[in-house]
Structure formats: structure tokens, C-alpha cells
Coordinates of C-alpha atoms in Angstrom, one line a residue:
Chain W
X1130 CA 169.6 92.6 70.2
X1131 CA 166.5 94.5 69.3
X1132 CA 166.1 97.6 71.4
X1133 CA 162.4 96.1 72.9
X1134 CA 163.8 92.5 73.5
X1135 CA 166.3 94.6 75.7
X1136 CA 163.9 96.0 77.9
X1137 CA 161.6 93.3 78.2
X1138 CA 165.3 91.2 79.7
X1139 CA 166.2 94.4 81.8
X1140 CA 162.4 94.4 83.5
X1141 CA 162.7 90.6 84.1
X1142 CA 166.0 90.7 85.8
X1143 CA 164.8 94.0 88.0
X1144 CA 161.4 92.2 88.5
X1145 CA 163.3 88.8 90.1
X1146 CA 165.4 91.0 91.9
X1147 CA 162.5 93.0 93.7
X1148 CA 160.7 89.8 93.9
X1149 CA 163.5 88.4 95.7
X1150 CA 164.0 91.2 98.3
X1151 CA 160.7 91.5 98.8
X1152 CA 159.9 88.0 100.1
X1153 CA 162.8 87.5 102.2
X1154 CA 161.2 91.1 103.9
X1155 CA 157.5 88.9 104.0
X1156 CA 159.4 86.3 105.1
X1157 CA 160.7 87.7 108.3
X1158 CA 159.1 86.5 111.1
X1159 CA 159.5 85.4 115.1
X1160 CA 161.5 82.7 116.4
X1161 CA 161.1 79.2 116.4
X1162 CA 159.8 77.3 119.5
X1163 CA 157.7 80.7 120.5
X1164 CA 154.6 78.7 121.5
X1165 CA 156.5 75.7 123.1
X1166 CA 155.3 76.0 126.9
X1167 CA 152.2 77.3 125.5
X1168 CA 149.9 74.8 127.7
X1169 CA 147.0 73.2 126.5
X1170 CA 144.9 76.6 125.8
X1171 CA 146.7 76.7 122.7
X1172 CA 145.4 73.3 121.2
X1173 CA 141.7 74.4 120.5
X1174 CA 140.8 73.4 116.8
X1175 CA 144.0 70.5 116.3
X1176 CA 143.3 66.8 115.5
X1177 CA 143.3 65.1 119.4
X1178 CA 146.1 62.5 119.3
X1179 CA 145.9 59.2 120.2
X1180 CA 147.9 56.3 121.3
X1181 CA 146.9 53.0 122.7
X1182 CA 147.7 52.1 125.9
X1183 CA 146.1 49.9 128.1
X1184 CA 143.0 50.2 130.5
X1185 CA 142.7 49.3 134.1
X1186 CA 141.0 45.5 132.5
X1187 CA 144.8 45.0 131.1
X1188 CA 142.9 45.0 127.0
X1189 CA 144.1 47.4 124.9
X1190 CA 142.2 51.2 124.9
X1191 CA 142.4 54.6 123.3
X1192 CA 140.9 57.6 122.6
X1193 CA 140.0 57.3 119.1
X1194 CA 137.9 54.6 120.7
X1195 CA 135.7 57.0 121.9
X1196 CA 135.2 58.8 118.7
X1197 CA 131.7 59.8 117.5
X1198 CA 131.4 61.1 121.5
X1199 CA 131.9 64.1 122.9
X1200 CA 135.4 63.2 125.6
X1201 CA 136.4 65.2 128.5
X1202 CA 140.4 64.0 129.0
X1203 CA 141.4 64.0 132.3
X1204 CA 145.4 63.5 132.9
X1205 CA 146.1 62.6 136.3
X1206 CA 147.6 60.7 138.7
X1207 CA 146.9 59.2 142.1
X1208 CA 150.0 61.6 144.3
X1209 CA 148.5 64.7 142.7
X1210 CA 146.6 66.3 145.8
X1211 CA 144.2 68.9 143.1
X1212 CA 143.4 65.4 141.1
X1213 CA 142.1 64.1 143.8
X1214 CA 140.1 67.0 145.1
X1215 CA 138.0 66.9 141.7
X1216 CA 137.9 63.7 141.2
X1217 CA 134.4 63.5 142.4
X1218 CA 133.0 66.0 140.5
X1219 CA 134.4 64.4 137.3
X1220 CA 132.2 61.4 138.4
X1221 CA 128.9 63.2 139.6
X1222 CA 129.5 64.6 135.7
X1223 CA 130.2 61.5 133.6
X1224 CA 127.1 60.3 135.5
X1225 CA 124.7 63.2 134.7
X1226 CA 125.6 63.4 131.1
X1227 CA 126.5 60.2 129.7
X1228 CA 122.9 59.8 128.4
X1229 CA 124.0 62.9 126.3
X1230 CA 127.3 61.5 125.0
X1231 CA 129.6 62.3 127.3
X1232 CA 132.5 60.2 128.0
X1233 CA 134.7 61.2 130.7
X1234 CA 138.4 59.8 130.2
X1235 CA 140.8 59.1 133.1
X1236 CA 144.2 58.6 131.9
X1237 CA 146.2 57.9 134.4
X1238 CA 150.3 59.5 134.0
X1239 CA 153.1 57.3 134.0
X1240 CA 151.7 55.0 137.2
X1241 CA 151.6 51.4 137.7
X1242 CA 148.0 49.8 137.3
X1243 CA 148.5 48.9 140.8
X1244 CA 148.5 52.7 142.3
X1245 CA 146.0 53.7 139.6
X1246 CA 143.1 50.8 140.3
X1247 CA 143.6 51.3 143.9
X1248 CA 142.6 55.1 142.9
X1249 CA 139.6 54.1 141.0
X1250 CA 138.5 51.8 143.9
X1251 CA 138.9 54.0 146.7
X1252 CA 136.8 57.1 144.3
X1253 CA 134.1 54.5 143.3
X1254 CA 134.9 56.0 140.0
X1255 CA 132.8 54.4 137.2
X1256 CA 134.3 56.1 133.9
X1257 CA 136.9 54.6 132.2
X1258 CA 140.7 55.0 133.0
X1259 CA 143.8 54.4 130.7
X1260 CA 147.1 53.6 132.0
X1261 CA 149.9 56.1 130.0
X1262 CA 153.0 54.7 131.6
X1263 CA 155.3 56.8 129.3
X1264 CA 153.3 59.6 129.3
X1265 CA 152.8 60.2 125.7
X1266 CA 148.9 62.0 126.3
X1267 CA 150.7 64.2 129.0
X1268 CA 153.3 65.3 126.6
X1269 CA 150.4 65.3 123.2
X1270 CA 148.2 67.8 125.2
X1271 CA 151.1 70.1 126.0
X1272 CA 150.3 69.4 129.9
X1273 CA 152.1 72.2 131.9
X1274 CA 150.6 70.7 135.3
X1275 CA 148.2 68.2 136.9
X1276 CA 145.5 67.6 136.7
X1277 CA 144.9 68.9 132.6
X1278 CA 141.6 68.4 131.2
X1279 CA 141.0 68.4 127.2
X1280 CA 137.5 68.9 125.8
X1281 CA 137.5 66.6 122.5
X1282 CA 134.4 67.3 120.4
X1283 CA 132.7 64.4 118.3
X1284 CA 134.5 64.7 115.1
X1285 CA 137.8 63.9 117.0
X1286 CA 139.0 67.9 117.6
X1287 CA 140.1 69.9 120.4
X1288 CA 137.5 72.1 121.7
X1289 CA 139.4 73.5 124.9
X1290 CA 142.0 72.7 126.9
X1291 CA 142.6 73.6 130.1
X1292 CA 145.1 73.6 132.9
X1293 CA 144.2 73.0 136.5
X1294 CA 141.2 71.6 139.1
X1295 CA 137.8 72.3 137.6
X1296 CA 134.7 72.3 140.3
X1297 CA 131.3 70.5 139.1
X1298 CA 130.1 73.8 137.3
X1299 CA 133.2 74.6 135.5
X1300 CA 133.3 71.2 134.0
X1301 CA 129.5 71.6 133.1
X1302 CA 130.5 75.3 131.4
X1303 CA 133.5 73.5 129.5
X1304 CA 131.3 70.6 127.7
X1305 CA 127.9 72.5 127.4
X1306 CA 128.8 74.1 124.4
X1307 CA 129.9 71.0 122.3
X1308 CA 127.3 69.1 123.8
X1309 CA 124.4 71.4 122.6
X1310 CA 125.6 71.4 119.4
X1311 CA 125.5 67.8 119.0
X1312 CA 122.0 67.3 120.5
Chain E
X1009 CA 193.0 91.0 81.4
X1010 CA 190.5 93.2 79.8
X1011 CA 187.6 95.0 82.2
X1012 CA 185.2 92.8 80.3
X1013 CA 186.6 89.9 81.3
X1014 CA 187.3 91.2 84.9
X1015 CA 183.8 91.7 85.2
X1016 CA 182.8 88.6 84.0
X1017 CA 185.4 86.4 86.4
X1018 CA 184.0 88.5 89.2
X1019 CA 180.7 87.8 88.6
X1020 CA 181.1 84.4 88.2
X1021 CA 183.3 84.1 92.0
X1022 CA 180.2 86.0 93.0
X1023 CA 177.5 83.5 92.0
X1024 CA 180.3 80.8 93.2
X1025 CA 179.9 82.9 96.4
X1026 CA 175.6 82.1 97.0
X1027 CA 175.7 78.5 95.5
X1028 CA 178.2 78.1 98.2
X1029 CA 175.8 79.7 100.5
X1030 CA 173.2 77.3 99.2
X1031 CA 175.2 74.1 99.5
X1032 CA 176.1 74.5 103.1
X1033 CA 173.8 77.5 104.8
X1034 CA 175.4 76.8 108.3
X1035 CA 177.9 79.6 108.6
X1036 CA 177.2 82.6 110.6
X1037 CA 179.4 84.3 108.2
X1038 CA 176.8 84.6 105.5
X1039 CA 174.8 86.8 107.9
X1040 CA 177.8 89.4 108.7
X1041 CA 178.3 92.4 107.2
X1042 CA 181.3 91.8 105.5
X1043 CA 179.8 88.8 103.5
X1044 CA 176.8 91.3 102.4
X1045 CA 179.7 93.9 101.3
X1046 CA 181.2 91.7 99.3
X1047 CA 177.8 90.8 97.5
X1048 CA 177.4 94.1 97.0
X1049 CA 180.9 94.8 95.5
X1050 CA 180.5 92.7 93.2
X1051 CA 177.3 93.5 92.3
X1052 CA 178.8 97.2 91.9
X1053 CA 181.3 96.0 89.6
X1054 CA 178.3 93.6 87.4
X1055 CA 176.3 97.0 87.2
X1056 CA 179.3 98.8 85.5
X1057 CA 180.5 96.3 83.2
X1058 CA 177.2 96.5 81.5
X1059 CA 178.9 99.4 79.0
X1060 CA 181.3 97.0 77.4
X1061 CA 179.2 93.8 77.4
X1062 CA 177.8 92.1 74.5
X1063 CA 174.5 91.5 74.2
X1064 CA 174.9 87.9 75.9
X1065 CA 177.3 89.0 78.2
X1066 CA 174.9 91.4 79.4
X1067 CA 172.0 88.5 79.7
X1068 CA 174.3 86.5 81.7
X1069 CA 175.7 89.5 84.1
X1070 CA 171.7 90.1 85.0
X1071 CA 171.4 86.5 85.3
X1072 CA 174.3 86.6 88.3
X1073 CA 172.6 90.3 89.6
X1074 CA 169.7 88.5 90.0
X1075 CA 171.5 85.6 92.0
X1076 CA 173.3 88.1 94.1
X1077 CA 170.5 89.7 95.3
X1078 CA 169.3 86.3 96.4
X1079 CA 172.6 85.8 98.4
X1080 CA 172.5 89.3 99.5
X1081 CA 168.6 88.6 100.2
X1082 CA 169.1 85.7 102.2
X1083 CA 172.4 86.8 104.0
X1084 CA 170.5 90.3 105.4
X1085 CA 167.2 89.4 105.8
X1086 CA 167.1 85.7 106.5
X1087 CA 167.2 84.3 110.2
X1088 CA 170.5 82.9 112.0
X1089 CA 170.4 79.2 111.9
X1090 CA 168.5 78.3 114.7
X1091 CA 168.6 74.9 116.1
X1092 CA 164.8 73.9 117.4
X1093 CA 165.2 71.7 120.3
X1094 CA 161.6 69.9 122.0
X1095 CA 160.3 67.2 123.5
X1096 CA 158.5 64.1 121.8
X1097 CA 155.7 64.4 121.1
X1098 CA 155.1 67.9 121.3
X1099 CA 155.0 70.3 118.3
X1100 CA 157.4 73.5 117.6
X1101 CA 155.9 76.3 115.1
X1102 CA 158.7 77.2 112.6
X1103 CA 157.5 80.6 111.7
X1104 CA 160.3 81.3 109.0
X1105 CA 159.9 78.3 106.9
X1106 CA 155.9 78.9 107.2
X1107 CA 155.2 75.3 109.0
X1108 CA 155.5 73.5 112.4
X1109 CA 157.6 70.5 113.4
X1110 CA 156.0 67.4 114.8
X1111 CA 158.5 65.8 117.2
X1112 CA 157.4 62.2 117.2
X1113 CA 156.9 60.5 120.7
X1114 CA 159.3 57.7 121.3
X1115 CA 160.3 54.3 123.5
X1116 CA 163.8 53.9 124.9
X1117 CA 164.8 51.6 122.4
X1118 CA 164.2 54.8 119.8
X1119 CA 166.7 56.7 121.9
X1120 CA 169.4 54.2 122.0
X1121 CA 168.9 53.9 118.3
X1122 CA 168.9 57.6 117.8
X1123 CA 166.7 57.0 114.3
X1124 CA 163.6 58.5 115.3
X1125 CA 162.0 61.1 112.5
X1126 CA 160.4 64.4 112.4
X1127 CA 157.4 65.3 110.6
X1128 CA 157.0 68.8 109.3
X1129 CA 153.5 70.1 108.2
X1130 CA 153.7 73.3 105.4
X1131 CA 151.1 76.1 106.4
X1132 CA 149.5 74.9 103.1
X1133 CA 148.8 71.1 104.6
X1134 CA 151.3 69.3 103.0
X1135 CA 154.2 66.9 105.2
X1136 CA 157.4 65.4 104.5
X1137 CA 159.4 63.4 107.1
X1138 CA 163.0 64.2 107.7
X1139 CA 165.7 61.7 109.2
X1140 CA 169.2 61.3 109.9
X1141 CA 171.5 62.8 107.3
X1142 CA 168.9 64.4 105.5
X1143 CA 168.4 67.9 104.1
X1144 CA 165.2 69.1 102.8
X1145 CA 164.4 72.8 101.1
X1146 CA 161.5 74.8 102.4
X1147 CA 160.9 77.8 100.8
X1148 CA 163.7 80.1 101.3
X1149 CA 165.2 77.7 104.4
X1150 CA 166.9 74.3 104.7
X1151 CA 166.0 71.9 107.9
X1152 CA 168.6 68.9 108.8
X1153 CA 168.3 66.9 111.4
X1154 CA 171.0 67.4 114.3
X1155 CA 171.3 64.2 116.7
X1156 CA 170.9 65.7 120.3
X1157 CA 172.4 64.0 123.9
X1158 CA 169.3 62.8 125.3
X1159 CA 168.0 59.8 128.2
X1160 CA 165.0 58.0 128.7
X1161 CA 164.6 57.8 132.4
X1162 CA 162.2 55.1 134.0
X1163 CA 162.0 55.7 137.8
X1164 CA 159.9 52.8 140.0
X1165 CA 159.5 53.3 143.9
X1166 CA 160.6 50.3 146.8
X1167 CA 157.8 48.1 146.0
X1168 CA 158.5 47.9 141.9
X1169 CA 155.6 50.7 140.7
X1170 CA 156.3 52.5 137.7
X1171 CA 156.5 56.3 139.0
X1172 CA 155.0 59.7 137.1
X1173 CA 158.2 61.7 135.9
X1174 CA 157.8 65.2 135.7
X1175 CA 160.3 68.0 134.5
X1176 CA 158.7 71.7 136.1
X1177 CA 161.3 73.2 134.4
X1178 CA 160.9 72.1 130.9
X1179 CA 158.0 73.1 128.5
X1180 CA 157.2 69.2 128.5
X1181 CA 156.2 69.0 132.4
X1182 CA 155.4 65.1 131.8
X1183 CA 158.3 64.4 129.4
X1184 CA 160.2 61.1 130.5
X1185 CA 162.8 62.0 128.1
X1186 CA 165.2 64.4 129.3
X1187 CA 167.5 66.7 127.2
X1188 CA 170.0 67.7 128.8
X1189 CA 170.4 71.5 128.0
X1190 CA 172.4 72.7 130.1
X1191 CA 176.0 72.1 131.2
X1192 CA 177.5 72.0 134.7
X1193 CA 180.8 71.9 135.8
X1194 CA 181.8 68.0 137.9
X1195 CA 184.8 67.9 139.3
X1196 CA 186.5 70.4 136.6
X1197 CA 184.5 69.0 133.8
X1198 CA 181.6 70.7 132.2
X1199 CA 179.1 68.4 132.0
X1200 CA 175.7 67.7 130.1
X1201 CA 172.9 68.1 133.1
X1202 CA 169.1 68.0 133.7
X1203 CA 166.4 67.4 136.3
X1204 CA 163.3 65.8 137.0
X1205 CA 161.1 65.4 139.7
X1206 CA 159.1 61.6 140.8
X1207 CA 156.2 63.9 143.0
X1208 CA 154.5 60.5 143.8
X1209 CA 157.5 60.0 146.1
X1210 CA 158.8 63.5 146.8
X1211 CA 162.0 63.2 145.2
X1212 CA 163.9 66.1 142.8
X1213 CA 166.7 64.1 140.7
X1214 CA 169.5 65.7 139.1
X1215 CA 171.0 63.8 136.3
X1216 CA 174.5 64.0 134.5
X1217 CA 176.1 62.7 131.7
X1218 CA 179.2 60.7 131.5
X1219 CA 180.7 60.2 128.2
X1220 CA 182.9 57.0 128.0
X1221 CA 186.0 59.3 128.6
X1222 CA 185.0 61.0 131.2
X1223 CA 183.8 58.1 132.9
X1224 CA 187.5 57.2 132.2
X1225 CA 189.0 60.2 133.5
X1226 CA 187.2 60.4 136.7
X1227 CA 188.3 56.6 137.0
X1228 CA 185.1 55.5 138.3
X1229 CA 184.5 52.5 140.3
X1230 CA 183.1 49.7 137.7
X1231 CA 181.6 52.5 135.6
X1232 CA 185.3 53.5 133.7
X1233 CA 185.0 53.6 129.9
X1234 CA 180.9 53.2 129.9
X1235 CA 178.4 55.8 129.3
X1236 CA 176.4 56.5 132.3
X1237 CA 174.3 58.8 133.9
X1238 CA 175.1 60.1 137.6
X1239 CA 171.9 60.8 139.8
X1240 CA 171.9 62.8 142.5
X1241 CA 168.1 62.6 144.4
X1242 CA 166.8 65.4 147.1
X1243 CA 164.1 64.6 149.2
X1244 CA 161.4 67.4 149.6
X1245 CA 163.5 69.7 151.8
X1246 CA 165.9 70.1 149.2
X1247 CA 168.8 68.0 151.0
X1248 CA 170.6 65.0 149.8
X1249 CA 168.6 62.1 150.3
X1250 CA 170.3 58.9 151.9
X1251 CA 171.9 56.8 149.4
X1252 CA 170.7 59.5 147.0
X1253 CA 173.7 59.5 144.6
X1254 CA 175.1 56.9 142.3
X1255 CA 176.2 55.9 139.1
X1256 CA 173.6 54.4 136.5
X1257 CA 174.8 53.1 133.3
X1258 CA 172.6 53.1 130.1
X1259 CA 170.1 50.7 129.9
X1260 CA 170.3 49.6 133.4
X1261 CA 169.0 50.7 137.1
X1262 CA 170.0 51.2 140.9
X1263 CA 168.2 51.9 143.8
X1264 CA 168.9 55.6 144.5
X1265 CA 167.3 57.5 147.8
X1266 CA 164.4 55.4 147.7
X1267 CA 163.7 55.4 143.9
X1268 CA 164.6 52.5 141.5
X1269 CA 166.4 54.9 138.5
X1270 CA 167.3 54.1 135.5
X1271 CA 168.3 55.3 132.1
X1272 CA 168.7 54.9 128.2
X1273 CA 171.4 57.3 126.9
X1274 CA 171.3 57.6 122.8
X1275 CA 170.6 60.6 121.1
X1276 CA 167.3 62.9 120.5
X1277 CA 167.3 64.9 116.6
X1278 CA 167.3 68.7 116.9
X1279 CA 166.1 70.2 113.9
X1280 CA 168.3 73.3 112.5
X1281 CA 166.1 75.9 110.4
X1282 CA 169.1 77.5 108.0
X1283 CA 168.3 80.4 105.9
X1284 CA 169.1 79.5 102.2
X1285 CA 169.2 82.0 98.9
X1286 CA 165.4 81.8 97.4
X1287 CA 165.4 78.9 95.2
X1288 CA 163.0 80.3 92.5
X1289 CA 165.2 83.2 92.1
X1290 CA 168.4 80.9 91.6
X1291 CA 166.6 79.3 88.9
X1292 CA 165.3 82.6 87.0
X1293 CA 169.3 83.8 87.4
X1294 CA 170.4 80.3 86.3
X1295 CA 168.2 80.5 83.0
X1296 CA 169.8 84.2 82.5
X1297 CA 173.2 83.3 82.6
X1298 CA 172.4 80.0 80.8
X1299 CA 170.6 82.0 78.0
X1300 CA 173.4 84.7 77.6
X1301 CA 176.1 82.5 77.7
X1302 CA 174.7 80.9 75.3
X1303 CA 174.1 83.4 73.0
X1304 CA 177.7 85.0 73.3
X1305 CA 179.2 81.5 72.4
X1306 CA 176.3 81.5 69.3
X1307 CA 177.7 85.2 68.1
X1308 CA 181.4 84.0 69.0
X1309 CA 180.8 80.6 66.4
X1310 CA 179.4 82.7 64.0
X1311 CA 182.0 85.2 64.2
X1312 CA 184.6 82.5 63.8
X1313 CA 182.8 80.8 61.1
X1314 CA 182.6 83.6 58.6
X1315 CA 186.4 84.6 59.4
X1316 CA 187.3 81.4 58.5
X1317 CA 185.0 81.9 54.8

């Protein structure tokens, strides 16, 4: 074998060889699962999912239904006392910026229509609500509590999540941002 | 047998050695030390047979040095095999293989069949979905699907409404699937365990597993030879609540402390993340070998054919 040839097959085998090492040493990384238990902090900039479930009329609902508006998710249910307590600021909110394109989105977790209309009756709420019997928002938005509230923005992404009661102004803080950029 | 030769069997056990490695990544063994040694024997012994190689022998002994240090790569610096374990419906980064696994939400009837798929997204937007019984390469891992214990649990309260199910333990707090991770020991046997909580009704339920032999070996009234789940339900002070413990078997419900429980027992995938020998530098060492074996058996034919002239 010519004496060139020979180096040039030497340089390619030590080349591969370094190659090799040295992506196995990029490669090496944290564990799997790290952000699991995250909470929903974590979800700001990913598609919101969506599954159809059905509303407190019995037809058919989702999110993506509400697509082209800005959404504030609320996962709740009627036994969790901090749900309850913001409840009416959720309403006094859906009321003052729906002109804007606000929807606020009850979805109620893994209750019967029965305990979640008698919810909706007794708040005199007038946004809409979703029944999630299996629970499949709760589990989507990484919910590590109750309530969990999810600012979607109008091109169907996450803008913020966030864990626990929100008063009146923190709720007006959270959608301002994605509100004002619409308008 | 002469050192060339030697050299060249060696080399060859050695490459055996990380195709091995390749075919079935599972064992811990590739990622001891004495595995690595080995490797690195052999790659000693590659390194001094150089000397006495032909030209084509020597292509092909780079060619298996180049494949060794893909074992040896892999072996040293490539994670354990790690087995991801999550909820549906919720997502679990997989750092090594540079992508994240989208555990798809399911219905009890997924669970008994134990089919369902996950979907795993590459950093650089691409997917493929994995199933039962299949393997799929990801840059220098392998992901297979492991079929995991796991129950869909619907609980209803005394008047027939469909309750919230909660786990406060689990990173899926609103999961209605539970996975049973850990194990605790019933009447001498370990056992698959979880909990869960119904808040609406201040209840905390435990939940075990019973295989169809253990049902049969704790001769269980009715239950003996079925798969069922044993609930145990506290009430808010922590104590036993009355009636609070029964057998449940899969698919159907009992009225347990004041909750209507029931269960679907089937399985759950697991996805295990295997480190495997970096696939383009298999095929660079392949083409090496290929290449100097080749010309070796050229040179050997032509050898032959003017001896025989």
C-alpha cells in the first residue's frame, strides 16, 4: 500500500475513534424523569393539549374550541375549599374582559355533572365548564394541586402556568400580558 | 497458531464482544469494569499486531479498533439502563437520547389490553411511536417498551357520583391510574402497593395487588385464582374506616368505607433508555474491516493465481 494511502486510513480510523469518545463524553447528561413533578410552571411555550369531554349542556366541548381566544384554564372541583374561595374572582374576571377575548375555562376534575352544575348554580358562574371525569387536563397540565390555572395564548400555547388560589389582581397580572399583545 | 492469526481471532471475539452489546444493551455487565478491561485488552493486543499485518489485515484490525472504542465508548461513558416510569399523559425528558417521551393518556379498557403506545419527540422535532415488542435506535441509546403492573381505579360515593381521585404522593397528583411502585409485605408476601386519596369524601385508600397465585395462596373467600386488588380506606383521622377493607377484582366494584371502588388491573409500558455502541461508528468500523478483508483475500487470490502459472 502506498505510503500516503496509509496515512490517510490511519487518520480515518484515529479520527472515528476520537469522534466516538468524544460524543459519548457530549452525550452525558442527567437522568431521565428529572422534571417529572415539575408542576405546571414548567409548561410555558408547549402546544396546550386538548381532549373532548363534555360540558355541563351534556354536547361535546374542548379547548381547542376556544382557539383564536386568549383561555384562562381553571382545574377544579367542587370539595376543593381554595377552588371555591376564588371562584368568584374568576367570574368578576371573565366578566370584565370577555369583550377583550378572554375566555375563562372551568374544567371540572373527575366529578359527576351532578356535583359540578350544582357548583355552577350555587356560584352564579356564567363561563363555561367542562366535565373531565378521567382527569386527563389534570394530568396534561402537570397539576401538582387544586385549584391549577393555565394561561393559553391565542395561537393555542402555554403562556403560564400556575399552581394554587389566584385573588382578582393576580389573575388580571397573569392574562394582561397576552391580552395586550393581541389588542 | 501464528501471532498474526492470534491477533486476528482476537479481534474478531472482540468486535463479537460490542455487536453483542448492540443486540441486547440490557446487561449491567457492559458497564463494569471488567467488561471495559477486556475491550481494552484486546485492543492492546489489535495495537501490537499491526507489525506483522498485511496491508489488509491492518485495514481490517483498525476497522475492529475503531468498533472497540465504540463498545469501550458506550460501556464507560454511556448511562445504566434506566427504566422511565410516568403517568399518562404526562411527558418525561430523556436527556441521554436528546428527546422526551409522551406517555399517552388512556381508558381502562387500554389498561386491560396493555397495548397502549408511546410517542417520543427528538430535540430536532421529529417522532416515532413505540409499542409492545418493539426496539427503536436513538442516537447512541435503544428504547423498548417494558409492560408495567398498573390499575385504573374509578371511585363513586353512596349516591352513584363519579369522585376526583388524587395521588399526593405521585408526580401525577390527578392520575386515576395508579402504578404501583412500591412493594409491601401481606401476610409474608411482598406485594405490589399504592395509594390514592377521594378528598371529596375524605377518604385515603391503599390499594394492593393480588396475582392469581397469591390470591390462591392466601385462599381467599370467592376471590382464589382471580386477580384482584385489596383496598384498605382511612377516613380523615387516619383510622380504618368501617367496612373500609375488601377484596375488588378487576373490572368490577364494592362498596368500601363509604366509597363505591373499583378497578381495571392490566399493565402500563415503562420505557427502558439502554446505552448502545454509536451506530455511525459501527458502520465506519464495519466498512474497515469489510475493505481490508477484502483486500487481503484480493492479494491472497492473486498470490494463489500466479503460483499456480
Amino acid at each position: 500500500m502506498p505510503r500516503a494511502l496509509r496515512i490517510i486510513v490511519v487518520v480515518i480510523a484515529l479520527a472515528a475513534v476520537v469522534f466516538t469518545f468524544r460524543y459519548y463524553f457530549s452525550q452525558t447528561g442527567g437522568s431521565a424523569g428529572a422534571a417529572l413533578g415539575g408542576g405546571p410552571a414548567f409548561l410555558a411555550g408547549a402546544p396546550a393539549q386538548s381532549y373532548p369531554v363534555t360540558g355541563l349542556d351534556g354536547k361535546t366541548d374542548s379547548l381547542q374550541h376556544y382557539r383564536g381566544h386568549v383561555v384562562l384554564v381553571n382545574l377544579w372541583a367542587s370539595w376543593c375549599a381554595p377552588c371555591r374561595s376564588e371562584t368568584p374572582a374568576l367570574e368578576q374576571l371573565y366578566e370584565e374582559q370577555r369583550s377583550k377575548g378572554l375566555v375563562v375555562l372551568g374544567i371540572d376534575q373527575g366529578e359527576s355533572r351532578s356535583a359540578a352544575a350544582a357548583f355552577a348554580s350555587e356560584m352564579k358562574l356564567r363561563y363555561p365548564i367542562l366535565l373531565d371525569e378521567g382527569q386527563a387536563y389534570g394530568r396534561a397540565y402537570a397539576a401538582i394541586g387544586l385549584p391549577t390555572s393555565i394561561v393559553v395564548g391565542r395561537d393555542g400555547r402555554i403562556v403560564r402556568g400556575i399552581d394554587g388560589e389566584l385573588s382578582l389582581a393576580q389573575m388580571r397580572d397573569a392574562v394582561a400580558p397576552v391580552l395586550h399583545d393581541a389588542q | 497458531m501464528k501471532a498474526r492469526d492470534f491477533t486476528i481471532a482476537l479481534a474478531a471475539a472482540g468486535v463479537a464482544m460490542v455487536l453483542a452489546q448492540d443486540a441486547y444493551p440490557q446487561w449491567p455487565g457492559y458497564h463494569a469494569w471488567p467488561y471495559a478491561a477486556a475491550l481494552a485488552l484486546v485492543a492492546a493486543v489489535v495495537l501490537g499486531g499491526f507489525r506483522a499485518a498485511s496491508p489488509g489485515h491492518a485495514i481490517a484490525l483498525l476497522g475492529a479498533l475503531i468498533i472497540l472504542a465504540a463498545g469501550a465508548g458506550s460501556g464507560l461513558l454511556g448511562p445504566d439502563t434506566e427504566t422511565v416510569t410516568s403517568a399518562p399523559g404526562t411527558v418525561a425528558p430523556l436527556p441521554d437520547a436528546g428527546a422526551a417521551a409522551f406517555f399517552p393518556d388512556v381508558a381502562a379498557a387500554d389498561i386491560a389490553r396493555g397495548d397502549a403506545r408511546i410517542i417520543v419527540r427528538r430535540r430536532d422535532g421529529g417522532s416515532f411511536e413505540l409499542g409492545p415488542g418493539e426496539r427503536r435506535y436513538l442516537a447512541a441509546s435503544e428504547l423498548s417498551l417494558e409492560p408495567r403492573l398498573a390499575a385504573y381505579i374509578e371511585a363513586h360515593d353512596a349516591g352513584g357520583r363519579h369522585l376526583t381521585i388524587t395521588q399526593p404522593t405521585n408526580p401525577a397528583f390527578l392520575s386515576p391510574v395508579v402504578l404501583f411502585a412500591q412493594k409491601v409485605e401481606v401476610a409474608g408476601k411482598l406485594l405490589p402497593a399504592d395509594s390514592f386519596a377521594t378528598p371529596a369524601v375524605q377518604r385515603q385508600i391503599k390499594a394492593f395487588y393480588f396475582s392469581r397465585d397469591d390470591s390462591e395462596a392466601a385462599r381467599m373467600h370467592g376471590m382464589a385464582g382471580v386477580a384482584s386488588l385489596l383496598f384498605a380506606v382511612d377516613d380523615d383521622t387516619g383510622h380504618l374506616a368501617p367496612g373500609g377493607i375488601g377484596f375488588v377484582r378487576s373490572g368490577s366494584s364494592a362498596m368500601l368505607g363509604g366509597v363505591r371502588l373499583g378497578g381495571t388491573i392490566g399493565t402500563y409500558p415503562a420505557l427502558v433508555v439502554c446505552a448502545v455502541p454509536y451506530g455511525p461508528a459501527l458502520f465506519i468500523g464495519g466498512v474497515f474491516i469489510a475493505a481490508g478483508v477484502g483486500l487481503a483475500w484480493a492479494k491472497s487470490d492473486r498470490r494463489h493465481i500466479v503460483r499456480k502459472s
